[in-house]
Coordinates of C-alpha atoms and ligand atoms in Angstrom, one line a residue:
X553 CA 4.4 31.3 7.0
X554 CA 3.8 28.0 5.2
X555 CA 2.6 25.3 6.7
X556 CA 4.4 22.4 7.1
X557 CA 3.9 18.9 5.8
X558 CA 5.6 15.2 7.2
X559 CA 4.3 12.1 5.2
X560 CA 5.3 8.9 5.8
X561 CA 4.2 6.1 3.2
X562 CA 3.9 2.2 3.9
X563 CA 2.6 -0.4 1.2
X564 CA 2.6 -1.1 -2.6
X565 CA 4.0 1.5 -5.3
X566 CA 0.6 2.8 -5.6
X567 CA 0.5 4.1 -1.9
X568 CA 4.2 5.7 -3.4
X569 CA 2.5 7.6 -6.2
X570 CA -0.6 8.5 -3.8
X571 CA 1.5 10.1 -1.7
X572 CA 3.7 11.7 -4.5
X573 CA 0.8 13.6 -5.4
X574 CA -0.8 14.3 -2.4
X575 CA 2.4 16.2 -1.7
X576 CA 2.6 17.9 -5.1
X577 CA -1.1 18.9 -4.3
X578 CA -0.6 20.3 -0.9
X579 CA 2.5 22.2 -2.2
X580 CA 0.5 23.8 -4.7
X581 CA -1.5 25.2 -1.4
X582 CA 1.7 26.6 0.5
X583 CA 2.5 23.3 1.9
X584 CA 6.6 22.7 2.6
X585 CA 7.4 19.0 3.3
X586 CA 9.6 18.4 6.4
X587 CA 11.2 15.3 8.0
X588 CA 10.0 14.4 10.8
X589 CA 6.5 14.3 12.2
X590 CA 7.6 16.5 15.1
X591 CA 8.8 19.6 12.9
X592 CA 5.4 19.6 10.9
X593 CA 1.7 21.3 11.4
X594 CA -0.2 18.3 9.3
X595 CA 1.5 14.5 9.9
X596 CA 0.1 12.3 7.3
X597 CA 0.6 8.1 7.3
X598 CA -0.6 6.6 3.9
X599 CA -1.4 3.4 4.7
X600 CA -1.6 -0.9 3.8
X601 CA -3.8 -3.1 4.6
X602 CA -3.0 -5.9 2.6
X603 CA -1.0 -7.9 6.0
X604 CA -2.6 -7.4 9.5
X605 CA 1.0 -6.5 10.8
X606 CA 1.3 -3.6 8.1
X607 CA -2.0 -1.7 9.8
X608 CA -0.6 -2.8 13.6
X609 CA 2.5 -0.8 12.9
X610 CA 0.5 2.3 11.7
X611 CA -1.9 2.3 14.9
X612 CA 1.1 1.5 16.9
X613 CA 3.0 4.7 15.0
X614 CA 0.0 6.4 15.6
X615 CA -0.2 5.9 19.6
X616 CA 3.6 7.6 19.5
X617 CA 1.7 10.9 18.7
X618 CA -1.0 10.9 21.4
X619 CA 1.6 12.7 23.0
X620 CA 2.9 15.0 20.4
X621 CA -1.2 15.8 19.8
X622 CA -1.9 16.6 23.4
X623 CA 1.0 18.9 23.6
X624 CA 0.4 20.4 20.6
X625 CA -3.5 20.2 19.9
X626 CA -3.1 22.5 16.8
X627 CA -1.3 19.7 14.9
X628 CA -3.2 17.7 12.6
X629 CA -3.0 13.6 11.9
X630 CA -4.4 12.4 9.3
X631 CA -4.8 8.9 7.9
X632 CA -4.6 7.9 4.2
X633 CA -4.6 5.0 1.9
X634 CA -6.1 1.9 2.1
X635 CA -6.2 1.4 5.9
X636 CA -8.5 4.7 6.2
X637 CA -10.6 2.8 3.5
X638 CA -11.0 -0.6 5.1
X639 CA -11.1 0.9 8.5
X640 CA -13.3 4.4 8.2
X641 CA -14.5 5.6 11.6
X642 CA -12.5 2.7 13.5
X643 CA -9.5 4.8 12.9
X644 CA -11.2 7.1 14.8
X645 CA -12.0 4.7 18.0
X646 CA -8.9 3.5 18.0
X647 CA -6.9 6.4 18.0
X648 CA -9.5 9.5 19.2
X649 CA -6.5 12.2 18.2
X650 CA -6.9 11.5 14.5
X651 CA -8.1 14.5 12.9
X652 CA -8.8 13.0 9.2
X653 CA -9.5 9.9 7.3
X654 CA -9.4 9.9 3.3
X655 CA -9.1 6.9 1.1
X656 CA -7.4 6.3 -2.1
X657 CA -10.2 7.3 -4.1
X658 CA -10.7 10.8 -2.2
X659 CA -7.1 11.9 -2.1
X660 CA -7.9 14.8 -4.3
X661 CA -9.8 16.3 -1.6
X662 CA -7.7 16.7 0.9
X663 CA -6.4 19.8 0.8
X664 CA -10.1 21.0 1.4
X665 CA -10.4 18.6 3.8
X666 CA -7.7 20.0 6.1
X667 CA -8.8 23.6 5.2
X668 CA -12.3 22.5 7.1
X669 CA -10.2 21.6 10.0
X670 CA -8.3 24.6 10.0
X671 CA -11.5 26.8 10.2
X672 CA -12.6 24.5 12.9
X673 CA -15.2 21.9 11.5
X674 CA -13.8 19.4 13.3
X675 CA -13.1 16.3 12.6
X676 CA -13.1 15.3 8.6
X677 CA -13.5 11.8 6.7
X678 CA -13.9 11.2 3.0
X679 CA -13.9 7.4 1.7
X680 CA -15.5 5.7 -1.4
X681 CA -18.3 3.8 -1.7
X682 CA -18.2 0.2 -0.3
X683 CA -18.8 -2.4 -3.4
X684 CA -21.9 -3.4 -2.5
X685 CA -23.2 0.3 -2.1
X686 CA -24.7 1.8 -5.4
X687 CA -24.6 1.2 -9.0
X688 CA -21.2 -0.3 -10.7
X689 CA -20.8 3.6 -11.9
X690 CA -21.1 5.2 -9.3
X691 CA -18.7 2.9 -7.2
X692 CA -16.1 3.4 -9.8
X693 CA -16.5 7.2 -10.0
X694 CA -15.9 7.4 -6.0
X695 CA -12.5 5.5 -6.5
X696 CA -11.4 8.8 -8.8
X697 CA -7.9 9.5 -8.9
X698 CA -5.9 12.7 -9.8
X699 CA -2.7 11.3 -11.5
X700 CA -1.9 14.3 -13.9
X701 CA -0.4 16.0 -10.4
X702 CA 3.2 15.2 -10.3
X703 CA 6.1 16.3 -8.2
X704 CA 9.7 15.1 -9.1
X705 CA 11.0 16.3 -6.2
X706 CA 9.3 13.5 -4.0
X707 CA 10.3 10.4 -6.2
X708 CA 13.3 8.4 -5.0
X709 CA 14.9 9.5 -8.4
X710 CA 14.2 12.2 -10.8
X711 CA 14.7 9.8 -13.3
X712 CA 12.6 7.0 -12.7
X713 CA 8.2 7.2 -11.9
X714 CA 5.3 5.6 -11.9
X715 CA 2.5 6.1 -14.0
X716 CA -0.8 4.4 -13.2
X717 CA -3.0 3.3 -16.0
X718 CA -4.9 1.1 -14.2
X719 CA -7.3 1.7 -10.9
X720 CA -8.6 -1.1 -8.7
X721 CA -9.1 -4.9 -9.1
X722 CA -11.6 -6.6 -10.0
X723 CA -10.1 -10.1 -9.6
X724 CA -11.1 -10.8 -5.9
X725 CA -8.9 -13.4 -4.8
X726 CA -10.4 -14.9 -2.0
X727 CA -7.7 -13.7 0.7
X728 CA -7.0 -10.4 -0.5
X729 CA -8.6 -6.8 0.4
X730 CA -7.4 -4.7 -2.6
X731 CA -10.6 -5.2 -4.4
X732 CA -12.7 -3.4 -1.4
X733 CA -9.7 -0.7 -0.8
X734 CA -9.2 0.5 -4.2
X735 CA -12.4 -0.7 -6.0
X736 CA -13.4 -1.7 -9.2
X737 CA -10.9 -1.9 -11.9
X738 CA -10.7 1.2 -14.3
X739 CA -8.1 1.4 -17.1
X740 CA -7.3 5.1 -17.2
X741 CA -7.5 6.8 -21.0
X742 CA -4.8 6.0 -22.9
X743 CA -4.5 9.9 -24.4
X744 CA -4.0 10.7 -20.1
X745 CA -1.7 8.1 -19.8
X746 CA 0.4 9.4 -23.0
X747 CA 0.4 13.1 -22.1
X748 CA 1.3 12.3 -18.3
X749 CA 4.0 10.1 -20.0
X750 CA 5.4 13.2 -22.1
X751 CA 5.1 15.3 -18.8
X752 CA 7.2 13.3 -16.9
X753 CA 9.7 12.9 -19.8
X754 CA 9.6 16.7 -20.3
X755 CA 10.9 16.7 -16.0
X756 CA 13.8 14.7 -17.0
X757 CA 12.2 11.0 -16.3
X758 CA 14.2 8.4 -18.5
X759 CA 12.6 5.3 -17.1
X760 CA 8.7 4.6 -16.4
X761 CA 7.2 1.7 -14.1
X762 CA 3.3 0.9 -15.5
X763 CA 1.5 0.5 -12.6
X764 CA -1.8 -2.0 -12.0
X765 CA -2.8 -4.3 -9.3
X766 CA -3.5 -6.6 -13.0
X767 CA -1.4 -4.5 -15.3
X768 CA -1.9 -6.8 -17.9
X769 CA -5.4 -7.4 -18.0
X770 CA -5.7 -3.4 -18.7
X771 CA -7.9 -2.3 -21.1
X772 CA -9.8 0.7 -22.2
X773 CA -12.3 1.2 -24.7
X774 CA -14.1 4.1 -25.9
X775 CA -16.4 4.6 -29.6
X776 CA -13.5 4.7 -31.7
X777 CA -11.7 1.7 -30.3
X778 CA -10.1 -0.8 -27.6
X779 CA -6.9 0.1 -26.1
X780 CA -4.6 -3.5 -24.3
X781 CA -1.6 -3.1 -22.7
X782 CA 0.4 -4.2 -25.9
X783 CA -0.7 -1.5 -28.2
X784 CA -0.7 1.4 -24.9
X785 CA 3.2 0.1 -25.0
X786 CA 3.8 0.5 -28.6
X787 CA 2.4 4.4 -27.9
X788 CA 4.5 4.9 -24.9
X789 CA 7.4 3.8 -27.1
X790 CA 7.0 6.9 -29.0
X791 CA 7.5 9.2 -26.2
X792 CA 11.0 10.8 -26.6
X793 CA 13.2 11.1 -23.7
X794 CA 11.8 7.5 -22.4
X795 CA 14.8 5.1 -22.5
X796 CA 13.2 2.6 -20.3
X797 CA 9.6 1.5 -19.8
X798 CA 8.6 -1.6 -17.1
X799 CA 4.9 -2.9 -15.7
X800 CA 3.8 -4.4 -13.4
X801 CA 2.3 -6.1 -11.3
X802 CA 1.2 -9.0 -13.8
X803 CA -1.8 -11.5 -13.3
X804 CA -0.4 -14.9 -14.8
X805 CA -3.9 -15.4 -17.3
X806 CA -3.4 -12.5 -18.7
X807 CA 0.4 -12.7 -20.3
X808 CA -1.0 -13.2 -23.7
X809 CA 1.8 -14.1 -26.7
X810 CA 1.1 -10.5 -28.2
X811 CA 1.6 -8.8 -25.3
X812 CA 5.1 -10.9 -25.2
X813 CA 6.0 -9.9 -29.0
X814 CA 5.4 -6.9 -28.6
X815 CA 8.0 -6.3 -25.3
X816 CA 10.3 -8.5 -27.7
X817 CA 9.5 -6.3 -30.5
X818 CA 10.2 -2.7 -28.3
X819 CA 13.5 -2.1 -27.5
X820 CA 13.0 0.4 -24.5
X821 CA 10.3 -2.4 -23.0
X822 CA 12.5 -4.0 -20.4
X823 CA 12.2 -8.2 -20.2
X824 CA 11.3 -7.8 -16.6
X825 CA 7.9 -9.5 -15.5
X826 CA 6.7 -9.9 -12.4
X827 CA 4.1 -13.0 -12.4
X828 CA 3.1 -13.8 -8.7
X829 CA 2.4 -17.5 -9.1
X830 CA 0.9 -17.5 -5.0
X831 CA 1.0 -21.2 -4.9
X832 CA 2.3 -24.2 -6.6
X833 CA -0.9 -26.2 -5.3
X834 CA -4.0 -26.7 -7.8
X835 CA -6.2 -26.9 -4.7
X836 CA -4.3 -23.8 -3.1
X837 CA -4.8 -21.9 -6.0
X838 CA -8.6 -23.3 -6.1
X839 CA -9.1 -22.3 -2.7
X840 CA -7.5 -18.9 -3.3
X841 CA -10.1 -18.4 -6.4
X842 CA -6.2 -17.3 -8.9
X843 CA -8.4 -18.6 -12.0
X844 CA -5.4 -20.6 -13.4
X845 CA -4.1 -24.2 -12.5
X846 CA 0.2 -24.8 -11.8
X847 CA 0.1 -26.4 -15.5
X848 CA -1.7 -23.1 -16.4
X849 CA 1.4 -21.3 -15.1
X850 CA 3.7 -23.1 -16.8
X851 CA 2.4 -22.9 -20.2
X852 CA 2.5 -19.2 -19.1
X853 CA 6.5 -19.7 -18.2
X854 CA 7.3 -21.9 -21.0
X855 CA 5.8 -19.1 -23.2
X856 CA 7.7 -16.4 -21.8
X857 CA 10.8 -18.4 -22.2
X858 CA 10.2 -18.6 -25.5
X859 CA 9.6 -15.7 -26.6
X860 CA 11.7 -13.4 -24.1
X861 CA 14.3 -15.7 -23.5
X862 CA 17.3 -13.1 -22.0
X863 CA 13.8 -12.0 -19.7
X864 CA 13.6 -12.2 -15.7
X865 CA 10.5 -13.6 -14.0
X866 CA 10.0 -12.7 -10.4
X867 CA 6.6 -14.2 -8.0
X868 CA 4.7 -13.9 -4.7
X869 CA 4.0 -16.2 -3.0
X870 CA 1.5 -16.7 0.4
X871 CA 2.6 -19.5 2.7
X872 CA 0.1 -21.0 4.9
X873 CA -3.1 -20.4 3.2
X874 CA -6.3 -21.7 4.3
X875 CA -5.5 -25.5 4.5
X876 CA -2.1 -25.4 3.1
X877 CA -0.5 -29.0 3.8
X878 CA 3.0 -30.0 4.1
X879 CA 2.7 -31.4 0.7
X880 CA 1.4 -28.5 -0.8
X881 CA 4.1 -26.5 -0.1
X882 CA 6.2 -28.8 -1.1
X883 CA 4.8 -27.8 -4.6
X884 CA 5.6 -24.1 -4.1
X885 CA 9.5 -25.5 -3.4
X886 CA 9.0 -27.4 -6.5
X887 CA 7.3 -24.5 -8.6
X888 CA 10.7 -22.2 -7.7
X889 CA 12.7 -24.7 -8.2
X890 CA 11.2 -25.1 -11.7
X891 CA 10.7 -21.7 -12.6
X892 CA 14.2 -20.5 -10.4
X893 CA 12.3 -16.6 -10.5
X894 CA 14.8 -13.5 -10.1
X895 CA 13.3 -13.3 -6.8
X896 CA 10.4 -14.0 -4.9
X897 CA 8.3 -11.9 -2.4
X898 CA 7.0 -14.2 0.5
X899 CA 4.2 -13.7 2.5
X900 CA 2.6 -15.7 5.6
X901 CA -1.3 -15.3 5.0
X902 CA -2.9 -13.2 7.0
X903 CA -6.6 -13.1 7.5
X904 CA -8.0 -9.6 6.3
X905 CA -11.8 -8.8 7.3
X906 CA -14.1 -9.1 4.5
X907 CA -12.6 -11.1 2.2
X908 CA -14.0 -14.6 1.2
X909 CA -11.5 -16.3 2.7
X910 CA -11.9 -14.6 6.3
X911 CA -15.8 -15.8 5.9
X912 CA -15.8 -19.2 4.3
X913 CA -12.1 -20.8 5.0
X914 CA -10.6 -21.2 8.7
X915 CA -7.3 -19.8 9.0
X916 CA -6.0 -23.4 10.4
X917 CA -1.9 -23.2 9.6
X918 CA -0.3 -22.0 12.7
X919 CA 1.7 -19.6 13.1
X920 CA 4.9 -21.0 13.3
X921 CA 4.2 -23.7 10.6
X922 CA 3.8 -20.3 9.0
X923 CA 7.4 -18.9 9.5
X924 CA 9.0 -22.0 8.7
X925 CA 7.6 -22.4 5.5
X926 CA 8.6 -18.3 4.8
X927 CA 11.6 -19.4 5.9
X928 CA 12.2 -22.9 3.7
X929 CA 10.6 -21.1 0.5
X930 CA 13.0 -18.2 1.0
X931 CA 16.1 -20.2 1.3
X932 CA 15.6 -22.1 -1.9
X933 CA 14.5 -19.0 -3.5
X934 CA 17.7 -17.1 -2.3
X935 CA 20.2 -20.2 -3.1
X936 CA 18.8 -20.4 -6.3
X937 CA 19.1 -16.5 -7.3
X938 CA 22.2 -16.2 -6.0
X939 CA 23.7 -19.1 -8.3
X940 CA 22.1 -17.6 -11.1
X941 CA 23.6 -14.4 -10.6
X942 CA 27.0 -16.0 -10.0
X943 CA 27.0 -17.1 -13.7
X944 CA 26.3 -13.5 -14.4
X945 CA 30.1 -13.0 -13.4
X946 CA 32.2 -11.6 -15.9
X947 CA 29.4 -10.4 -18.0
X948 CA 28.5 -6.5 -18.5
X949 CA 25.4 -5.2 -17.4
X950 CA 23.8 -2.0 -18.5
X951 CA 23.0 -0.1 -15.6
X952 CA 20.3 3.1 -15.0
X953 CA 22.3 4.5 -12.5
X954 CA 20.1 5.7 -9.0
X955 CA 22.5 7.6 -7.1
X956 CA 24.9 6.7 -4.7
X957 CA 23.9 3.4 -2.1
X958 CA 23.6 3.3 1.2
X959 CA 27.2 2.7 2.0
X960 CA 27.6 5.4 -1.0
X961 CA 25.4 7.8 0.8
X962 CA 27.5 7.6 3.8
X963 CA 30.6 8.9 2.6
X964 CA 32.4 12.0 2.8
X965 CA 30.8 14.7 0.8
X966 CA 33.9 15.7 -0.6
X967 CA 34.8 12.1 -1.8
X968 CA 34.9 11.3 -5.6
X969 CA 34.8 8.0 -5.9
X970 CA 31.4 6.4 -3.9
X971 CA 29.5 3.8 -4.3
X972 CA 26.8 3.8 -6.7
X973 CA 23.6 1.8 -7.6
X974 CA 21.6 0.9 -10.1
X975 CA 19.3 -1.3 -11.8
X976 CA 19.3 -3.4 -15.1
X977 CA 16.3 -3.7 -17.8
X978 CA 15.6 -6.9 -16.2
X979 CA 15.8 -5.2 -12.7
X980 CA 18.9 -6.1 -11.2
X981 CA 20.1 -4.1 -8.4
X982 CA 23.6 -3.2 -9.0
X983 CA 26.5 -1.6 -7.1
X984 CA 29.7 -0.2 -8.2
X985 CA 32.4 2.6 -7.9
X986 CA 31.1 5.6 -9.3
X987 CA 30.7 9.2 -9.2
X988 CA 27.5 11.0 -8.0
X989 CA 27.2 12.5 -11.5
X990 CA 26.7 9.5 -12.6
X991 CA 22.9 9.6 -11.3
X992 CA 20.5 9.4 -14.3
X993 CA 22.9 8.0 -16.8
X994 CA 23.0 4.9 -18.5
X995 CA 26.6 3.3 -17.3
X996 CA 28.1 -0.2 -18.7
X997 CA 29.4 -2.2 -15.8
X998 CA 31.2 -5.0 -15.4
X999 CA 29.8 -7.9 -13.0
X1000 CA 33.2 -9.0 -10.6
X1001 CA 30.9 -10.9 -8.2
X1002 CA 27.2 -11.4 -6.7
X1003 CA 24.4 -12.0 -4.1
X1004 CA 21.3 -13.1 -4.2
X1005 CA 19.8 -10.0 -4.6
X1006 CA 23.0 -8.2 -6.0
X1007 CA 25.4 -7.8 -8.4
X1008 CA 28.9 -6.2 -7.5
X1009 CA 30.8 -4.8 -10.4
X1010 CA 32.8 -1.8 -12.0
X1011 CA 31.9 0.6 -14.4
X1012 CA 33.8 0.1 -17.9
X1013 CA 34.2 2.3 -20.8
X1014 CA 31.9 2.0 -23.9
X1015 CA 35.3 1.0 -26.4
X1016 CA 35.8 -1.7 -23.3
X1017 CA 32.7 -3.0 -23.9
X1018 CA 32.5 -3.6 -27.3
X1019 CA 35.5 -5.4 -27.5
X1020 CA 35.9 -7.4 -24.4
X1021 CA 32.5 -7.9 -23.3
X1022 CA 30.6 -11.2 -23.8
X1023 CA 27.4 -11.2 -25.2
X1024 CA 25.2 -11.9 -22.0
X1025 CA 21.6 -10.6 -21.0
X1026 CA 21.9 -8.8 -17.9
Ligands
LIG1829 N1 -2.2 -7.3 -7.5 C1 -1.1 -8.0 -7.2 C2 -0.7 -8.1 -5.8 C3 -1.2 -7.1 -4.8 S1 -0.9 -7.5 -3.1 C4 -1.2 -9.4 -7.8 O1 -2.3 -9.8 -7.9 O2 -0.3 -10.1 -7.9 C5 0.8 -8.0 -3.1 C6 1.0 -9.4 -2.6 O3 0.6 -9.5 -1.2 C7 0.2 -10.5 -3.3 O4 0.7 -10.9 -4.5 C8 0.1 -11.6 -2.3 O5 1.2 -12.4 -2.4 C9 0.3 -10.8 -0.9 N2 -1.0 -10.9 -0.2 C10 -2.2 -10.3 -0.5 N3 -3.1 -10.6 0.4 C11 -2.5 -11.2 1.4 C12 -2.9 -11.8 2.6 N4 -4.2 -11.7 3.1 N5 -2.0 -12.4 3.4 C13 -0.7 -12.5 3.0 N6 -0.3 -12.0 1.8 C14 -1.1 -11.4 1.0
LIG1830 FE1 -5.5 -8.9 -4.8 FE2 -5.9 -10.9 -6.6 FE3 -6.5 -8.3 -7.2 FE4 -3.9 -9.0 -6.9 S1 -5.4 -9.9 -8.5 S2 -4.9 -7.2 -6.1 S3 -4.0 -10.5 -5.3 S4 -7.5 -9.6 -5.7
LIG1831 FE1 -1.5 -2.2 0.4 FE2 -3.4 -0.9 -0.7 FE3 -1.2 -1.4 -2.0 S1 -3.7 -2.6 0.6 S2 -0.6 -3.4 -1.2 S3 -1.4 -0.1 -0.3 S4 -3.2 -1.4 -2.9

């Protein structure tokens, strides 16, 4: 009988495509992938670090299956990702029932791994080297990964994937872990990248998300010649079937006016950047070691809304940083209100072990200081979005359909009519009335009213468009 697989995935799109190919791997050794931790033989979190609370709720999901282990000792947990990296043998202490412990960098040997358990080796752990421990190659050759595996039938759509061409960071921001978890930064062959690219298009993939903790600053050189992100684009652009390609996530220094041109230039490049900004503080962003002033940032925006002007901007930001005053915030309201992004992600800072910050800065902001500046930053972030998606009414939107929503998912199986979402080239989320066939396809909808992280419309006809539709960038 095959054996029986349940992962369940927490953190950044990375961690998604880690875990899409650990499962493509493990099928290809009899593994069957089940829902619940309970029905499955090997139980497998892939894990964050970035945010205390994001490894808390893995050990605390992990303490649920003390039980689960004892009554079942033949089960086997295992830890993945960048918590099993960061934390190595303390996964171990703190919960004694975990069986194995691989990092990012060592995924590809985890079905071996789990064979050595099954014949009774015990215990298993496979990380990378630490950055400090060997020479800058050998560090970087520990944090291998094994994209080339894919398995379409673990994406969220068939038609949408990631495709990593960059490994690691080398930025080190002074409050962030990534660069210890993932390593140094790598930008993967552009002849992989371009044949994984063709794979995936050859399974039916019409859009493709560029993934890099700096996708921007990628770069790969061999003999012949050096590769940047702009001219990897204009190759992707060649790959047929590829309607659709995105990056991110972007590091603000790095949006150079060629790279811009040349997303203006390529019609499948969507005008959808994702610039975290962190702070709208010069002495935040000092203290945080971001490389770039808020004036530097700006220049950045201004350039973008130069050259992309129909584009969509969205930021981070960390709230409460290391000696973060009231009127330093006050600067991150001003910096949205500036810059009014698509969206913002907003996070209260967290102190992660080993960074610069946790060793040289005191964590003084407390904790609810913390929550109500989330809370401030988000509300002028959401009032903002939401008016600017409110002029989008009356406009049509082309739409890569997903499949049906949430509410869509919960009707009747025999229904026709359900309701549908999508997402624009500037990555809108949209929902309509639709039909499940309708998954995959690009659709032309209508916007009739909006959120502020949503547009409501209904799908028109292509003759509809072209005569009543005003010209609007979605
Ligand atoms: N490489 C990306 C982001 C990776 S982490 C970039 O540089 O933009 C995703 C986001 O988590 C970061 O943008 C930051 O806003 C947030 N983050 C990282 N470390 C954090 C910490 N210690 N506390 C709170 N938020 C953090
Ligand atoms: Fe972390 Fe900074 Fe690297 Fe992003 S650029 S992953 S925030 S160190
Ligand atoms: Fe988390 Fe690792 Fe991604 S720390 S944000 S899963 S790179």
């Amino acid at each position: 009988m095959s054996k029986r697989v349940f992962i369940h995935t927490v953190g950044c799109q990375m961690n998604v495509l880690d875990s899409e190919m650990v499962i493509a791997d493990l099928k290809r050794h009899g593994y069957t992938v089940v829902d619940s931790p309970k029905q499955a033989d090997c139980v497998l979190y892939n894990t964050c670090s970035v945010r205390e609370h994001a490894e808390e709720k893995v050990y605390s999901a992990l303490g649920k299956l003390r039980q689960m282990k004892e009554l079942d000792p033949g089960k086997t947990i295992g830890v993945m990702g960048c918590m099993a990296q960061k934390d190595q043998e303390i996964v171990f202490k703190r919960a004694p029932y975990v069986d194995l412990v691989v990092g990012p960098g060592q995924l590809h040997t985890l079905p071996d791994l789990l064979a050595k358990i099954e014949a009774g080796e015990g215990r298993q752990m496979a990380v990378s080297l630490s950055r400090t421990d060997g020479s800058q190659a050998s560090i970087a050759r520990s944090h291998e990964t094994f994209d080339p595996l894919r398995d379409p039938s673990m994406r969220p759509t068939p038609f949408q994937a990631y495709l990593r061409i960059q490994i690691g960071c080398d930025k080190f921001c002074t409050y962030c872990v990534v660069p210890n978890t993932r390593g140094p930064e790598q930008g993967r062959p552009p002849s992989q990248i371009l044949s994984e690219a063709r794979v995936l298009a050859e399974q039916g993939c019409r859009e493709i998300t560029l993934l890099g903790q700096t996708v921007n600053s990628y770069r790969f050189k061999d003999d012949e010649q050096a590769t940047d992100l702009a001219s990897l684009l204009e190759e992707l652009h060649e790959v047929d079937g590829i309607d659709r390609i995105k990056f991110v996530t972007n590091y603000p220094k790095d949006m150079t006016e060629r790279l811009l041109t040349t997303v203006r230039d390529l019609p499948k490049c969507a005008p959808y950047l994702h610039v975290p900004a962190q702070s709208g503080s010069d002495e935040v962003l000092k203290r945080m070691k971001r490389g770039y002033t808020v004036s530097d940032y700006m220049e950045m925006f201004e350039r973008i809304e130069r050259i992309l002007p129909e584009a969509s901007v969205s930021s981070d930001f960390i709230v409460g940083f290391c000696g973060e005053t009231e009127e330093d915030f006050q600067k991150s309201v001003r910096l949205i209100e500036r810059c009014r992004f698509k969206n913002s992600f907003i996070f209260q800072y967290s102190v992660r072990p080993g960074t610069t910050a946790s060793k040289r800065l005191e964590d003084d902001v407390p904790r609810e200081v913390k929550l109500r500046r989330n809370n401030d930053l988000l509300e002028v972030q959401d009032r903002l979005a939401k008016e600017d998606n409110l002029k989008r009414v009356n406009s049509v939107v082309e739409v890569l359909v997903e499949g049906p929503s949430k509410v869509g998912f919960k009707a009747d199986a025999e229904a026709q009519v359900v309701q549908m979402i999508g997402r624009t080239d500037c990555d809108r989320i949209v929902v309509f009335d639709g039909n499940r066939r309708q998954a995959g396809q690009f659709v032309n909808v209508k916007v009739d009213d909006a959120s502020c992280h949503t547009l409501i419309g209904r799908i028109q006809t292509v003759d509809v468009v072209s005569i009543a539709a005003p010209a609007f960038s979605s």
